[in-house]
Amino acid sequence: MRLPSIGTAPSTVAAVGGILYAVGVLSWLFANSVHFSSHDSTSLAFGASYAFIGMLLMGAVPLYLCSRLSLVTPVFVTLWILGNTVYEWLYGTHLHPLSSYLTVWPLLLGIAVGAGVIEAGVRIGLSRGVDRFGLRPLV
């Protein structure tokens, strides 16, 4: 049995992907003049860390589930949610899609993880029934 190297461990894949996702989304946010504003430095620090941690988790958790258990629906749901936010931003169907995305990230992450739980249940059932499609690490 060969242990995974640090470069391909699921936690490493998730951490790097989460950081890249957070930097990408927050860069897009700041490039479009959405910013944090408060006279209280504590509130400002809380808001900025809430947004960064949220985007980090939005990128990292689906990637961890994919690399550790080969669950693909959390990744697809996360990309769909991000794509929907981009669509709303481009076509003006939502007044402030970027700030809303940063505010409601726990709900969005819950939807992505919930889709993964459903996929895991189906795949475990198939694995027990036909001995195919079981959960296994990708890396």
mmCIF file of C-alpha atoms in Angstrom:
data_model
loop_
_atom_site.group_PDB
_atom_site.id
_atom_site.type_symbol
_atom_site.label_atom_id
_atom_site.label_comp_id
_atom_site.label_asym_id
_atom_site.label_seq_id
_atom_site.Cartn_x
_atom_site.Cartn_y
_atom_site.Cartn_z
ATOM 1 C CA MET A 1 0.000 0.000 0.000
ATOM 2 C CA ARG A 2 1.433 3.344 -1.055
ATOM 3 C CA LEU A 3 0.637 6.458 0.943
ATOM 4 C CA PRO A 4 -0.235 9.570 -1.071
ATOM 5 C CA SER A 5 2.403 12.251 -1.288
ATOM 6 C CA ILE A 6 1.718 15.637 0.262
ATOM 7 C CA GLY A 7 1.139 17.078 -3.215
ATOM 8 C CA THR A 8 -1.762 14.744 -3.969
ATOM 9 C CA ALA A 9 -3.363 14.335 -0.563
ATOM 10 C CA PRO A 10 -7.076 15.235 -0.597
ATOM 11 C CA SER A 11 -6.525 17.918 2.034
ATOM 12 C CA THR A 12 -3.782 19.528 -0.064
ATOM 13 C CA VAL A 13 -5.939 19.482 -3.185
ATOM 14 C CA ALA A 14 -8.808 21.015 -1.210
ATOM 15 C CA ALA A 15 -6.650 23.704 0.405
ATOM 16 C CA VAL A 16 -5.036 24.818 -2.851
ATOM 17 C CA GLY A 17 -8.354 24.772 -4.702
ATOM 18 C CA GLY A 18 -10.097 26.656 -1.906
ATOM 19 C CA ILE A 19 -7.444 29.363 -1.831
ATOM 20 C CA LEU A 20 -7.568 29.761 -5.618
ATOM 21 C CA TYR A 21 -11.375 29.906 -5.547
ATOM 22 C CA ALA A 22 -11.386 32.510 -2.761
ATOM 23 C CA VAL A 23 -8.765 34.674 -4.473
ATOM 24 C CA GLY A 24 -10.610 34.437 -7.784
ATOM 25 C CA VAL A 25 -14.050 35.320 -6.425
ATOM 26 C CA LEU A 26 -12.770 38.104 -4.166
ATOM 27 C CA SER A 27 -10.672 39.552 -6.996
ATOM 28 C CA TRP A 28 -13.755 39.598 -9.193
ATOM 29 C CA LEU A 29 -15.650 41.246 -6.346
ATOM 30 C CA PHE A 30 -13.087 44.001 -5.781
ATOM 31 C CA ALA A 31 -12.635 44.572 -9.522
ATOM 32 C CA ASN A 32 -16.351 45.412 -9.701
ATOM 33 C CA SER A 33 -16.234 48.022 -6.927
ATOM 34 C CA VAL A 34 -17.837 45.884 -4.249
ATOM 35 C CA HIS A 35 -16.010 46.561 -0.998
ATOM 36 C CA PHE A 36 -16.243 46.259 2.749
ATOM 37 C CA SER A 37 -17.108 49.472 4.520
ATOM 38 C CA SER A 38 -17.451 50.198 8.203
ATOM 39 C CA HIS A 39 -16.281 52.729 10.762
ATOM 40 C CA ASP A 40 -15.748 49.916 13.242
ATOM 41 C CA SER A 41 -12.555 47.975 12.571
ATOM 42 C CA THR A 42 -13.939 44.888 14.331
ATOM 43 C CA SER A 43 -16.946 44.767 12.012
ATOM 44 C CA LEU A 44 -14.717 45.318 9.016
ATOM 45 C CA ALA A 45 -12.375 42.500 10.057
ATOM 46 C CA PHE A 46 -15.325 40.191 10.725
ATOM 47 C CA GLY A 47 -16.920 40.918 7.350
ATOM 48 C CA ALA A 48 -13.693 40.430 5.424
ATOM 49 C CA SER A 49 -12.805 37.205 7.244
ATOM 50 C CA TYR A 50 -16.390 35.903 6.884
ATOM 51 C CA ALA A 51 -16.206 36.455 3.126
ATOM 52 C CA PHE A 52 -12.712 34.975 2.739
ATOM 53 C CA ILE A 53 -13.413 31.920 4.891
ATOM 54 C CA GLY A 54 -16.699 31.403 3.070
ATOM 55 C CA MET A 55 -15.119 31.466 -0.349
ATOM 56 C CA LEU A 56 -12.292 29.244 0.892
ATOM 57 C CA LEU A 57 -14.818 26.671 2.114
ATOM 58 C CA MET A 58 -16.953 26.992 -1.042
ATOM 59 C CA GLY A 59 -13.923 25.938 -3.054
ATOM 60 C CA ALA A 60 -12.291 23.507 -0.639
ATOM 61 C CA VAL A 61 -15.157 21.351 0.642
ATOM 62 C CA PRO A 62 -16.435 20.164 -2.773
ATOM 63 C CA LEU A 63 -12.874 19.468 -3.915
ATOM 64 C CA TYR A 64 -12.169 17.479 -0.753
ATOM 65 C CA LEU A 65 -15.330 15.423 -1.228
ATOM 66 C CA CYS A 66 -14.371 14.796 -4.847
ATOM 67 C CA SER A 67 -10.775 13.807 -4.179
ATOM 68 C CA ARG A 68 -11.505 11.799 -1.012
ATOM 69 C CA LEU A 69 -14.799 10.083 -1.918
ATOM 70 C CA SER A 70 -15.065 10.737 -5.689
ATOM 71 C CA LEU A 71 -18.305 12.679 -5.222
ATOM 72 C CA VAL A 72 -18.772 14.928 -8.243
ATOM 73 C CA THR A 73 -22.125 16.604 -7.570
ATOM 74 C CA PRO A 74 -20.781 19.054 -4.945
ATOM 75 C CA VAL A 75 -18.256 20.343 -7.496
ATOM 76 C CA PHE A 76 -20.892 20.647 -10.226
ATOM 77 C CA VAL A 77 -23.392 22.336 -7.896
ATOM 78 C CA THR A 78 -20.742 24.821 -6.723
ATOM 79 C CA LEU A 79 -19.790 25.629 -10.313
ATOM 80 C CA TRP A 80 -23.472 25.965 -11.246
ATOM 81 C CA ILE A 81 -24.080 28.379 -8.355
ATOM 82 C CA LEU A 82 -21.034 30.436 -9.330
ATOM 83 C CA GLY A 83 -22.115 30.382 -12.978
ATOM 84 C CA ASN A 84 -25.601 31.518 -11.989
ATOM 85 C CA THR A 85 -24.077 34.392 -10.015
ATOM 86 C CA VAL A 86 -22.003 35.389 -13.052
ATOM 87 C CA TYR A 87 -25.138 35.221 -15.206
ATOM 88 C CA GLU A 88 -27.068 37.430 -12.768
ATOM 89 C CA TRP A 89 -24.184 39.887 -12.702
ATOM 90 C CA LEU A 90 -23.834 40.028 -16.504
ATOM 91 C CA TYR A 91 -27.533 40.409 -17.291
ATOM 92 C CA GLY A 92 -28.584 42.465 -14.285
ATOM 93 C CA THR A 93 -31.276 40.057 -13.104
ATOM 94 C CA HIS A 94 -30.173 40.519 -9.480
ATOM 95 C CA LEU A 95 -29.356 43.899 -7.974
ATOM 96 C CA HIS A 96 -26.259 42.789 -6.032
ATOM 97 C CA PRO A 97 -25.359 39.173 -6.884
ATOM 98 C CA LEU A 98 -21.736 39.408 -5.695
ATOM 99 C CA SER A 99 -22.495 40.713 -2.223
ATOM 100 C CA SER A 100 -25.380 38.248 -1.908
ATOM 101 C CA TYR A 101 -23.040 35.406 -2.881
ATOM 102 C CA LEU A 102 -20.659 36.397 -0.091
ATOM 103 C CA THR A 103 -23.461 36.805 2.434
ATOM 104 C CA VAL A 104 -25.355 33.541 1.942
ATOM 105 C CA TRP A 105 -22.398 31.211 1.377
ATOM 106 C CA PRO A 106 -23.364 28.881 4.296
ATOM 107 C CA LEU A 107 -26.677 28.135 2.571
ATOM 108 C CA LEU A 108 -24.984 27.637 -0.794
ATOM 109 C CA LEU A 109 -22.347 25.362 0.730
ATOM 110 C CA GLY A 110 -25.113 23.397 2.437
ATOM 111 C CA ILE A 111 -26.862 22.898 -0.901
ATOM 112 C CA ALA A 112 -23.646 21.634 -2.491
ATOM 113 C CA VAL A 113 -22.891 19.271 0.407
ATOM 114 C CA GLY A 114 -26.521 18.106 0.457
ATOM 115 C CA ALA A 115 -26.232 17.144 -3.199
ATOM 116 C CA GLY A 116 -23.107 15.187 -2.260
ATOM 117 C CA VAL A 117 -24.958 13.375 0.512
ATOM 118 C CA ILE A 118 -27.665 12.348 -1.956
ATOM 119 C CA GLU A 119 -25.035 11.169 -4.456
ATOM 120 C CA ALA A 120 -23.243 9.221 -1.703
ATOM 121 C CA GLY A 121 -26.492 7.519 -0.703
ATOM 122 C CA VAL A 122 -27.260 6.510 -4.271
ATOM 123 C CA ARG A 123 -23.728 5.270 -4.873
ATOM 124 C CA ILE A 124 -23.629 3.282 -1.624
ATOM 125 C CA GLY A 125 -26.948 1.690 -2.570
ATOM 126 C CA LEU A 126 -25.621 0.822 -6.031
ATOM 127 C CA SER A 127 -22.417 -0.515 -4.518
ATOM 128 C CA ARG A 128 -24.339 -2.831 -2.242
ATOM 129 C CA GLY A 129 -26.809 -3.832 -4.924
ATOM 130 C CA VAL A 130 -24.666 -4.346 -8.022
ATOM 131 C CA ASP A 131 -21.158 -4.025 -6.569
ATOM 132 C CA ARG A 132 -20.365 -1.024 -8.814
ATOM 133 C CA PHE A 133 -20.010 2.770 -8.395
ATOM 134 C CA GLY A 134 -18.766 2.684 -4.789
ATOM 135 C CA LEU A 135 -17.077 5.551 -3.022
ATOM 136 C CA ARG A 136 -13.308 5.584 -3.412
ATOM 137 C CA PRO A 137 -10.506 8.139 -3.290
ATOM 138 C CA LEU A 138 -9.509 9.741 -6.574
ATOM 139 C CA VAL A 139 -6.018 10.713 -5.422
#
